[in-house]
Short mmCIF file of N, CA and C in Angstrom, two decimals:
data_model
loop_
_atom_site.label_atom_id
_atom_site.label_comp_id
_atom_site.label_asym_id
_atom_site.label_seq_id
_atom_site.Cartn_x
_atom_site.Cartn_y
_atom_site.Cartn_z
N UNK A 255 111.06 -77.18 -133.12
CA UNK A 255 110.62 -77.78 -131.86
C UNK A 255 111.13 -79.21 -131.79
N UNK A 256 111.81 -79.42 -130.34
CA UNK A 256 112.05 -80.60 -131.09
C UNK A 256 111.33 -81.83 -129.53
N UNK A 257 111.14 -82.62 -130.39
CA UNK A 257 109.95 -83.85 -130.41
C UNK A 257 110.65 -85.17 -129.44
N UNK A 258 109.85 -85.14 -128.06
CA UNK A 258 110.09 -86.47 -127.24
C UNK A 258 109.13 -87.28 -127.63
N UNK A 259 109.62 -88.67 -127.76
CA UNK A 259 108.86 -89.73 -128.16
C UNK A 259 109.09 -91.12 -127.92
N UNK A 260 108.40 -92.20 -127.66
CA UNK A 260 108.97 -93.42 -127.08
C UNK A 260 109.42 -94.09 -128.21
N UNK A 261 110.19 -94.58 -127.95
CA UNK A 261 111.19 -95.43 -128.31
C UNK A 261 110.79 -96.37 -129.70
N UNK A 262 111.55 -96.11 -130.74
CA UNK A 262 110.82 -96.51 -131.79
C UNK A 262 112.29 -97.17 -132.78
N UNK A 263 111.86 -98.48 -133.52
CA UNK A 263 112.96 -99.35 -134.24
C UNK A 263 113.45 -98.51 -135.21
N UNK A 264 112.85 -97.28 -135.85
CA UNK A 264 113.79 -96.55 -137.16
C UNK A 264 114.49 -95.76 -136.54
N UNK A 265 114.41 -95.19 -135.29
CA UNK A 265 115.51 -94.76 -134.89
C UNK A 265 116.86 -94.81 -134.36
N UNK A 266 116.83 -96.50 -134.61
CA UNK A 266 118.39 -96.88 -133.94
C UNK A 266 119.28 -96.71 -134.40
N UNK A 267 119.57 -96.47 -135.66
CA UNK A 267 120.88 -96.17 -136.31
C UNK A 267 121.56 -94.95 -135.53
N UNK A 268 119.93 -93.54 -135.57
CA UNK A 268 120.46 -92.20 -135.28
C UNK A 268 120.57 -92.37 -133.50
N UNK A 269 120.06 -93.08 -133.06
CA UNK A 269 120.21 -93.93 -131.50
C UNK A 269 121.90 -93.99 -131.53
N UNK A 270 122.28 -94.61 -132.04
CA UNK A 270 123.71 -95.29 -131.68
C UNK A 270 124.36 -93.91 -132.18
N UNK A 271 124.54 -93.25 -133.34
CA UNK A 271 125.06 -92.31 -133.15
C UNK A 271 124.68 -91.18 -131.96
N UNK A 272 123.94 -90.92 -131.46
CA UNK A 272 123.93 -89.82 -130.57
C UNK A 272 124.85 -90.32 -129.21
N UNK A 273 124.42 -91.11 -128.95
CA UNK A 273 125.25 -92.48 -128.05
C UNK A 273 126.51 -92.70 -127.80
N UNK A 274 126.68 -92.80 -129.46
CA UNK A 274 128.12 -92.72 -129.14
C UNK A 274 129.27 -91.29 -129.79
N UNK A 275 128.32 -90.42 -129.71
CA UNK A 275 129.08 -89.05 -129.60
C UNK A 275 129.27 -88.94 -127.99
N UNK A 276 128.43 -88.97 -127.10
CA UNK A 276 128.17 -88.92 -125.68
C UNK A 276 129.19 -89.64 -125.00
N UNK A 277 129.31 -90.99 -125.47
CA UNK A 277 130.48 -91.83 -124.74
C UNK A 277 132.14 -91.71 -125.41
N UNK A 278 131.79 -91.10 -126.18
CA UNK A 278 133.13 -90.69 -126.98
C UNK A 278 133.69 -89.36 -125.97
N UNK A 279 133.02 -88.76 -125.27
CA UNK A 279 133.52 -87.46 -124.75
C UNK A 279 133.96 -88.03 -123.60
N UNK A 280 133.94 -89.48 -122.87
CA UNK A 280 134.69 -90.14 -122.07
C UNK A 280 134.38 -88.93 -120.82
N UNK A 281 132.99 -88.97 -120.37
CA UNK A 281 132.68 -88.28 -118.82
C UNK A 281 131.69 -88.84 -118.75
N UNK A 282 130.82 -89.06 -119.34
CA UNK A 282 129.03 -88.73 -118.89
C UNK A 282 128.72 -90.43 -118.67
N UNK A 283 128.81 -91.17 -119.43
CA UNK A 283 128.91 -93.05 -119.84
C UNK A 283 129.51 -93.51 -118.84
N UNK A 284 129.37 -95.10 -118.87
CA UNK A 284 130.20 -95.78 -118.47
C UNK A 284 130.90 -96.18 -119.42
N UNK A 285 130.48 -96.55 -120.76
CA UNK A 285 131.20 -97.01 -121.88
C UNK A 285 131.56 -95.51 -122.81
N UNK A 286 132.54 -95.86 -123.84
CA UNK A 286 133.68 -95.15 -124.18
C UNK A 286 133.13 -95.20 -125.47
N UNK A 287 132.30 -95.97 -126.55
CA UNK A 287 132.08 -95.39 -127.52
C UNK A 287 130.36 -96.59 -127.67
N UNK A 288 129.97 -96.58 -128.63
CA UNK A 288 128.45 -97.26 -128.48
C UNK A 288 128.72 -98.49 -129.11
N UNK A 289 127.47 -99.17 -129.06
CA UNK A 289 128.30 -101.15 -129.20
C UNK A 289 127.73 -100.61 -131.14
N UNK A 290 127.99 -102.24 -131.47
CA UNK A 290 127.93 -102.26 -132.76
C UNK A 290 126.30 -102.23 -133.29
N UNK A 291 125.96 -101.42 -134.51
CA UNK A 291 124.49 -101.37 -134.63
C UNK A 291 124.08 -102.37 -134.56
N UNK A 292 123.55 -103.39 -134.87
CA UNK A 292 123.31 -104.55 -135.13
C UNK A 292 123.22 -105.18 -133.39
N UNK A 293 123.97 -104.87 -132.61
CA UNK A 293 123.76 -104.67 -130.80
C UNK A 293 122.27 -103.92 -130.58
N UNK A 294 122.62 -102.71 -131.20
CA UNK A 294 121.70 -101.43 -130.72
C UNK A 294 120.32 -101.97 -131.13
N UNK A 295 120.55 -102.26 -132.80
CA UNK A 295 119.28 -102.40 -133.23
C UNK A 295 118.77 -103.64 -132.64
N UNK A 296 118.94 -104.20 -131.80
CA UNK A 296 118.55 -105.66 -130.87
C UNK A 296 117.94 -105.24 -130.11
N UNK A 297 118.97 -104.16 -129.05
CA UNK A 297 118.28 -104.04 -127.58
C UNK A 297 117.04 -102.56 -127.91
N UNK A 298 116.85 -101.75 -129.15
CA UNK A 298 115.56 -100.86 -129.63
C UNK A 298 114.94 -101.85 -129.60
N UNK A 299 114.94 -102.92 -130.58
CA UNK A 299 113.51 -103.36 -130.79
C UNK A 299 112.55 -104.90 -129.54
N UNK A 300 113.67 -105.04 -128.75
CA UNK A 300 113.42 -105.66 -127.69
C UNK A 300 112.43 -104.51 -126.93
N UNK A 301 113.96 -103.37 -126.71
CA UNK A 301 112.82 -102.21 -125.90
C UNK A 301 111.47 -102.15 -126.37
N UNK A 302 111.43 -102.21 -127.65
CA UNK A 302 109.54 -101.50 -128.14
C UNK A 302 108.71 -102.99 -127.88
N UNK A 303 109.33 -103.95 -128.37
CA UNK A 303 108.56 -105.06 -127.97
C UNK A 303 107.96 -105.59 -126.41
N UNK A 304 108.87 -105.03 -125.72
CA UNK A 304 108.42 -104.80 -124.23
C UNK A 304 108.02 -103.61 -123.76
N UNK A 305 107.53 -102.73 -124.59
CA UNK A 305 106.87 -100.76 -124.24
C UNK A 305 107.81 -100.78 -123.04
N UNK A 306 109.50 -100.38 -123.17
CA UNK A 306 110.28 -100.22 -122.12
C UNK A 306 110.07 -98.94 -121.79
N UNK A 307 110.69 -98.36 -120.54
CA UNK A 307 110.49 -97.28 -120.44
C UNK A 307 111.85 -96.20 -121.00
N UNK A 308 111.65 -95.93 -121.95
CA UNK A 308 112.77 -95.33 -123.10
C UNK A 308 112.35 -94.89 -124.47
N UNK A 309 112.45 -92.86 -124.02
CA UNK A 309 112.00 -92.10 -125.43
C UNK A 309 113.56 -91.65 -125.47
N UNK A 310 113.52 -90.93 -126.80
CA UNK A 310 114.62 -90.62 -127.44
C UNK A 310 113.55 -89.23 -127.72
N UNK A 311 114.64 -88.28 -128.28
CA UNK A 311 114.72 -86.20 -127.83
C UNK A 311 114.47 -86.80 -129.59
N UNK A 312 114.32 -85.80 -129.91
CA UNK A 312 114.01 -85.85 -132.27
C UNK A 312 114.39 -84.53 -132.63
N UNK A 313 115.51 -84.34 -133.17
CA UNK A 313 115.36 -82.56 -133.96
C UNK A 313 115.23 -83.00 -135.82
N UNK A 314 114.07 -83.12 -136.21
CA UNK A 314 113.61 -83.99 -137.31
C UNK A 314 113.68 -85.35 -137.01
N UNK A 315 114.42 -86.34 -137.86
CA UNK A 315 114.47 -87.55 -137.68
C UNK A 315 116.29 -88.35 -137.00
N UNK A 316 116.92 -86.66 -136.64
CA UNK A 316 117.60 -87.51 -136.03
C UNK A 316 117.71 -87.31 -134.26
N UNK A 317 117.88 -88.27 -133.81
CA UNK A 317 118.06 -88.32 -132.24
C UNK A 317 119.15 -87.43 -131.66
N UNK A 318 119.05 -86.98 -130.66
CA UNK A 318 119.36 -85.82 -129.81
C UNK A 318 119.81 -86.15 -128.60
N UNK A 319 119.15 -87.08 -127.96
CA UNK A 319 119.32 -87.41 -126.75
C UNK A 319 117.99 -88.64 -125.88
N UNK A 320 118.41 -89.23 -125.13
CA UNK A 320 117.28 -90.35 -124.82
C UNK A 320 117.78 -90.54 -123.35
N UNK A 321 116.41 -90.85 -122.80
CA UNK A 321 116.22 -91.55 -120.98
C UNK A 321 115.78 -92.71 -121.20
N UNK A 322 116.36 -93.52 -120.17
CA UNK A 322 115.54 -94.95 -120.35
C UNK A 322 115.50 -95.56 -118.89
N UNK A 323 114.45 -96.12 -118.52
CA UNK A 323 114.42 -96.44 -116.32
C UNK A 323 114.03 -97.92 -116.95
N UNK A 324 115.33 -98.70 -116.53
CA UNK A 324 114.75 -100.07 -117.03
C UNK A 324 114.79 -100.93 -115.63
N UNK A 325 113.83 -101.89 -115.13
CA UNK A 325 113.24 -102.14 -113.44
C UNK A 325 114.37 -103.58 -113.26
N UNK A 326 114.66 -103.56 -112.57
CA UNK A 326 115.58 -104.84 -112.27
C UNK A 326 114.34 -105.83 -112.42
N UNK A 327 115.34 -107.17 -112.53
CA UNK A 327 114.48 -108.13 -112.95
C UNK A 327 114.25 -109.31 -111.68
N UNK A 328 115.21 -108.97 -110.62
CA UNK A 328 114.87 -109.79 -109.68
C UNK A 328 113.56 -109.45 -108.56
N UNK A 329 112.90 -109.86 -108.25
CA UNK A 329 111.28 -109.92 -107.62
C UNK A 329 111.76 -109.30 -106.53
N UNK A 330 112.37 -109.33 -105.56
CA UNK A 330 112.58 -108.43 -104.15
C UNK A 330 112.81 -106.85 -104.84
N UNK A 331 113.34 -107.07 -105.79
CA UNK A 331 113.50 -105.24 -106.28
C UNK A 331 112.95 -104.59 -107.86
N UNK A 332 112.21 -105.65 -107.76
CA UNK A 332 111.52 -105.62 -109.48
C UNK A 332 110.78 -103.75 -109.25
N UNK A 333 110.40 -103.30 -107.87
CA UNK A 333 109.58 -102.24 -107.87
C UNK A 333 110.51 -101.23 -108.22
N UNK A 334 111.90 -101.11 -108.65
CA UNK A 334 113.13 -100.37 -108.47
C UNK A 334 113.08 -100.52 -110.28
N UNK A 335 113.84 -99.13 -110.51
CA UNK A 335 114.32 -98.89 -111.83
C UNK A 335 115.57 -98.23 -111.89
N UNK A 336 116.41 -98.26 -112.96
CA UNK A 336 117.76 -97.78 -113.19
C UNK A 336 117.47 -96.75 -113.82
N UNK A 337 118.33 -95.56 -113.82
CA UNK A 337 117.76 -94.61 -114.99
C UNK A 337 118.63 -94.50 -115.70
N UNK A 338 119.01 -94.52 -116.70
CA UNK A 338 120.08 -94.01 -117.87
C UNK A 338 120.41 -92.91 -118.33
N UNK A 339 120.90 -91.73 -119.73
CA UNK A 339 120.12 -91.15 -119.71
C UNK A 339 121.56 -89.94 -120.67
N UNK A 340 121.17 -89.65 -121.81
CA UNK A 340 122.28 -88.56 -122.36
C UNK A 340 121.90 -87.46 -122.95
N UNK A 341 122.43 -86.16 -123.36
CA UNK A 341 121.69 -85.59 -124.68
C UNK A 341 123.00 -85.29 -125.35
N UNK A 342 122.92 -85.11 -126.96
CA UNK A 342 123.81 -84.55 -127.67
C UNK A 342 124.51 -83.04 -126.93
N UNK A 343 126.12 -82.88 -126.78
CA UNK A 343 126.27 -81.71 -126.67
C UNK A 343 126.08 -80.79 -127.43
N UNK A 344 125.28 -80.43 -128.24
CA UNK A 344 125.16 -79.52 -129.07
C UNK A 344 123.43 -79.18 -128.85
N UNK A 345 122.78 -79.95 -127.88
CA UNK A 345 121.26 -79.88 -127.37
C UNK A 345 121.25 -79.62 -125.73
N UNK A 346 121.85 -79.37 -125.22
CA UNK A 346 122.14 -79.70 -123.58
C UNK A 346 121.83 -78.10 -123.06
N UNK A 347 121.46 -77.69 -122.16
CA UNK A 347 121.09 -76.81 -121.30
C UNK A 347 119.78 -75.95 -122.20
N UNK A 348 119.01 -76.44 -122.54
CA UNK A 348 117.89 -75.89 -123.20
C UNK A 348 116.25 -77.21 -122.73
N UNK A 349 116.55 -77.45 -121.74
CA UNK A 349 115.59 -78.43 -120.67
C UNK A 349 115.90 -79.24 -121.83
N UNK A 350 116.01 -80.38 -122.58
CA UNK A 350 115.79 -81.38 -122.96
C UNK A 350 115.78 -82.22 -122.15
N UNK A 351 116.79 -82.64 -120.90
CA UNK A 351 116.89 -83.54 -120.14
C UNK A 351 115.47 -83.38 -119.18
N UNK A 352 115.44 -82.20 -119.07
CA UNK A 352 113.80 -82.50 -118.04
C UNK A 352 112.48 -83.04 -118.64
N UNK A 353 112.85 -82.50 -120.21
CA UNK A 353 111.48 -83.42 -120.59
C UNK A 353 111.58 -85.00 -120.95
N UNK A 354 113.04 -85.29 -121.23
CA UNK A 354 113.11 -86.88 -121.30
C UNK A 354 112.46 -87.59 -119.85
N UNK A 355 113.74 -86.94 -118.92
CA UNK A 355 113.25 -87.72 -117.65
C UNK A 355 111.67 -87.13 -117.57
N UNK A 356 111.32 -86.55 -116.96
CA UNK A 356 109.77 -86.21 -117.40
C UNK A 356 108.92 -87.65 -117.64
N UNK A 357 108.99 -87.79 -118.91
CA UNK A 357 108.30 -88.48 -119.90
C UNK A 357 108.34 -89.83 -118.80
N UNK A 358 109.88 -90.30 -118.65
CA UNK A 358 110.55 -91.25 -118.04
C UNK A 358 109.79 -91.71 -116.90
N UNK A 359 109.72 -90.88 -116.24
CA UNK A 359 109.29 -91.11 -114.73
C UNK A 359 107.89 -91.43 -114.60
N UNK A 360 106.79 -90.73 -115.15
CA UNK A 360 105.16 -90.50 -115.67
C UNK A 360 105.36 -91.61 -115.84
N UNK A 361 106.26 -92.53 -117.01
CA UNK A 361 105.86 -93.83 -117.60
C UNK A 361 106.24 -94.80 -116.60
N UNK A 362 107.38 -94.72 -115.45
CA UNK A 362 107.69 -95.87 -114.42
C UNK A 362 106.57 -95.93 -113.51
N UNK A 363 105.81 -94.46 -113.45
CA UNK A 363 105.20 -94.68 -112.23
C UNK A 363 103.84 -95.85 -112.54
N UNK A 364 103.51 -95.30 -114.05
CA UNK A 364 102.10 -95.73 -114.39
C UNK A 364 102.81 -97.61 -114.89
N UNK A 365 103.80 -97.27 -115.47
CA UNK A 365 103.99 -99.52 -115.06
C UNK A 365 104.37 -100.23 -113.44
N UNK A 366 103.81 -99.55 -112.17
CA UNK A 366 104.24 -99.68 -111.22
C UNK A 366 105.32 -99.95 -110.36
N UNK A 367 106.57 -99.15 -111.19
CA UNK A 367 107.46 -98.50 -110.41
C UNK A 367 107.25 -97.92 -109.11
N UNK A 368 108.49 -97.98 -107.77
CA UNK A 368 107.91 -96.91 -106.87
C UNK A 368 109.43 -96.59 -106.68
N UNK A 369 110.07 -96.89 -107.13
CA UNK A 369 111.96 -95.77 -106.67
C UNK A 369 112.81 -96.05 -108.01
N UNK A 370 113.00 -94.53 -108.29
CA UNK A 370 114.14 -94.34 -109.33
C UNK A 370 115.39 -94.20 -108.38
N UNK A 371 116.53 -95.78 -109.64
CA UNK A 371 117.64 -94.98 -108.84
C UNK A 371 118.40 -94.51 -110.24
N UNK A 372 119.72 -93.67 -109.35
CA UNK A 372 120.74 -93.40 -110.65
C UNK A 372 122.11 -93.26 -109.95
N UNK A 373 122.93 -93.17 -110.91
CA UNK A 373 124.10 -92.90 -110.80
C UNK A 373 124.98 -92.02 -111.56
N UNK A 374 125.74 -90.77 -110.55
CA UNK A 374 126.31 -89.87 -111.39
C UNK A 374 127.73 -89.34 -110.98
N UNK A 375 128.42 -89.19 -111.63
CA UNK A 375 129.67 -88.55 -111.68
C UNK A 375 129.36 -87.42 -110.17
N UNK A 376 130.19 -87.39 -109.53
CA UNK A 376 129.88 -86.20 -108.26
C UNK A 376 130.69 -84.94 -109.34
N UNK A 377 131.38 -85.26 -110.50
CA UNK A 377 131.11 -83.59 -110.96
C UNK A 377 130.70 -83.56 -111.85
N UNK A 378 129.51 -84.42 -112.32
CA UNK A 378 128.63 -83.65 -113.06
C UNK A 378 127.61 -82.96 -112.75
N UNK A 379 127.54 -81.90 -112.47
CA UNK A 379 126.98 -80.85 -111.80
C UNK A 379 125.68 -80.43 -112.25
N UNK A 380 125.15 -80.24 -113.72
CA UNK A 380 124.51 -80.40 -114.28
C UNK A 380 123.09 -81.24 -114.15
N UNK A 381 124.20 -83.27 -114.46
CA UNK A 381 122.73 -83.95 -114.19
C UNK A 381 122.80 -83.96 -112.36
N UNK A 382 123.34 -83.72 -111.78
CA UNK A 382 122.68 -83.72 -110.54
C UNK A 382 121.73 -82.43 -110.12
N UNK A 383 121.98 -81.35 -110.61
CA UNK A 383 120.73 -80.53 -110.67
C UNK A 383 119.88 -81.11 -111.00
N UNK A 384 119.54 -81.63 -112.26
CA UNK A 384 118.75 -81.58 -112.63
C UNK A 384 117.90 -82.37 -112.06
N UNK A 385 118.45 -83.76 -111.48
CA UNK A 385 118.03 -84.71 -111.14
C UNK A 385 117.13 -84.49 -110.07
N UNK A 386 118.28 -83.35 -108.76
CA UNK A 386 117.38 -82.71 -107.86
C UNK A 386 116.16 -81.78 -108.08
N UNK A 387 116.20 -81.38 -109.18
CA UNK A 387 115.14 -80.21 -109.44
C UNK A 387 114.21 -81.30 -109.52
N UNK A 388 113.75 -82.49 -110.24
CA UNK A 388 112.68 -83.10 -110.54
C UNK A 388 112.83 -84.08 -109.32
N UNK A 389 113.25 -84.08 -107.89
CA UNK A 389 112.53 -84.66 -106.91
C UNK A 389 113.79 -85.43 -106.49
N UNK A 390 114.84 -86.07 -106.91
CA UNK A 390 115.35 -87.00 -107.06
C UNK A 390 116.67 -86.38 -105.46
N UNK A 391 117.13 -87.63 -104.75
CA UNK A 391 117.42 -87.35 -103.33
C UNK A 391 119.08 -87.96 -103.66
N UNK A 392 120.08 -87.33 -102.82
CA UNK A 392 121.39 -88.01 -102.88
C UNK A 392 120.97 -89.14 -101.77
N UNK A 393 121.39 -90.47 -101.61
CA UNK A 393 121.73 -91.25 -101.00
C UNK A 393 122.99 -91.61 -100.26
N UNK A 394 123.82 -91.67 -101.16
CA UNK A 394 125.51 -92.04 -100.77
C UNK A 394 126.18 -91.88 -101.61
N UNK A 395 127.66 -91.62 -101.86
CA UNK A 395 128.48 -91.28 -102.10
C UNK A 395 130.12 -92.36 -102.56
N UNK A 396 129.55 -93.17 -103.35
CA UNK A 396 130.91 -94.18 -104.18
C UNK A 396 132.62 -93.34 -104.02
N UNK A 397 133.02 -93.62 -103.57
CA UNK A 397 134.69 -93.26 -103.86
C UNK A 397 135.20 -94.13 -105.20
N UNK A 398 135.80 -93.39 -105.74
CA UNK A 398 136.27 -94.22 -106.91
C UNK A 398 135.45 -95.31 -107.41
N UNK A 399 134.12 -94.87 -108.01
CA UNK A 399 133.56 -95.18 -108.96
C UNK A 399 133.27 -95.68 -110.13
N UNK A 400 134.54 -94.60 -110.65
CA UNK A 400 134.40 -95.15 -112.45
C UNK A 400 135.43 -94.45 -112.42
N UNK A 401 135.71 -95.03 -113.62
CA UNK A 401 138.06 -94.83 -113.68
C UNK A 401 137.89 -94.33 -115.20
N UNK A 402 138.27 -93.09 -115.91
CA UNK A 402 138.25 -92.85 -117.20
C UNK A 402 139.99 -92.58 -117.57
N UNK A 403 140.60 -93.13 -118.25
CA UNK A 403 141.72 -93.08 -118.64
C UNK A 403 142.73 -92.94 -117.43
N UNK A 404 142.53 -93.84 -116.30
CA UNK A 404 143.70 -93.90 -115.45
C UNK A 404 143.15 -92.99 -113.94
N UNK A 405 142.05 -92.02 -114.29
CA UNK A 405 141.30 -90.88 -113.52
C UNK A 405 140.69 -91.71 -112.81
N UNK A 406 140.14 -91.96 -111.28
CA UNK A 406 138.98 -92.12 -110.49
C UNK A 406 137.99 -91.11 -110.48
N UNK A 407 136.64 -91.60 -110.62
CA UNK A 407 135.65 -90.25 -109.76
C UNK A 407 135.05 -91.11 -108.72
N UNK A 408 134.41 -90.02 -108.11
CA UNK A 408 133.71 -91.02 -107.24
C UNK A 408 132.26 -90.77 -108.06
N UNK A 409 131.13 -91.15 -107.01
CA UNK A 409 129.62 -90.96 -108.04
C UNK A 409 128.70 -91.33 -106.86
N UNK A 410 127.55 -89.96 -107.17
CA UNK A 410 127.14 -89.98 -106.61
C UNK A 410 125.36 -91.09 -106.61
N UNK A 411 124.98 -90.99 -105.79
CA UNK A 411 123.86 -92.30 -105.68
C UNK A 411 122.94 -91.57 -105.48
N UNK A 412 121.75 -91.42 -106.33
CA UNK A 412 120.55 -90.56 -105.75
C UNK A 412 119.29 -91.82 -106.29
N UNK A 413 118.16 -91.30 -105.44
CA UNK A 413 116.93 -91.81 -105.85
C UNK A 413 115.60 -91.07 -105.19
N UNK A 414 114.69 -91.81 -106.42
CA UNK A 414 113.43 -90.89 -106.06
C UNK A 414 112.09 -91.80 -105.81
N UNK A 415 111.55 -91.73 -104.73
CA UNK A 415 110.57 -92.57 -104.38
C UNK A 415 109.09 -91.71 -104.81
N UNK A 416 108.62 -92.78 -105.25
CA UNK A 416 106.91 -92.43 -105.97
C UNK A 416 106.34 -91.39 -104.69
N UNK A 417 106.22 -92.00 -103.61
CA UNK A 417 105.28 -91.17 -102.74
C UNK A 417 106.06 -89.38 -102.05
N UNK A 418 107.08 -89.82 -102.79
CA UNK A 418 107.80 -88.34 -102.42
C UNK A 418 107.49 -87.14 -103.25
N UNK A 419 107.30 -87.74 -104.66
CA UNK A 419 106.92 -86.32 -105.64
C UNK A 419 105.88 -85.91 -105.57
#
């Protein structure tokens, strides 16, 4: 069974590796491989020191996959959160992503969040299901987005407002 849980400092090592298997497959990321541990292990233990909103997936003690909705910091949109969000390919189409975001969302709403946004590849087909299955709305539509080795996509813009779910 494997185990969602918030965000905890012994897991950053296996953090950065799952991370950067994900951005290594150069689709799903914006970045191309994960920063240096000693990065990672900064912005984990900031996260726990501020109860961010960010669990990581567990198959034993190593990480699998993690969501994280972190709220902008400027006051006109502080009520707004970003969502992040990967799983190992070797964990993917067996709901993991619904119970991260899950977890994710429960926790934005109850630190008074009221709109998730995100951003996704228009062919990743996948997290935009999924995104839609748990409430989440397209907005608009980026042309040339994000550029992976010379490639444009465009990406799509969705969000989910508290009083909608």
């Amino acid at each position: 069974m494997l185990l969602i849980t918030p965000v905890q400092e012994r897991y950053a090592a296996s953090y950065r590796e799952c991370l950067d298997v994900v951005a290594r497959e150069r689709r799903y990321l914006a970045q191309f491989e994960a920063l240096a541990l000693e990065r990672i292990e900064g912005f984990v233990k900031d996260s726990v020191a501020n109860d961010a909103i960010q669990f990581f997936a567990l198959d034993g003690e190593r990480v699998v996959g993690w969501a994280d909705i972190f709220p902008n910091w400027a006051h006109a949109i502080s009520h707004c959160g970003s969502l992040g969000m990967g799983v190992h390919p070797a964990y993917r189409g067996h709901g993991l992503g619904t119970r991260l975001l899950s977890a994710c969302i429960e926790k934005a709403w109850r630190k008074g969040l009221t709109r998730i946004e995100l951003e996704a590849r228009e062919d990743n087909e996948a997290a935009i299901s999924l995104y839609a299955k748990l409430g989440f709305k397209r907005e608009a539509l980026k042309a040339n987005a994000m550029r992976f080795d010379g490639v444009y996509f465009n990406a799509v813009q969705m969000r989910l407002l508290r009083g909608e779910v």
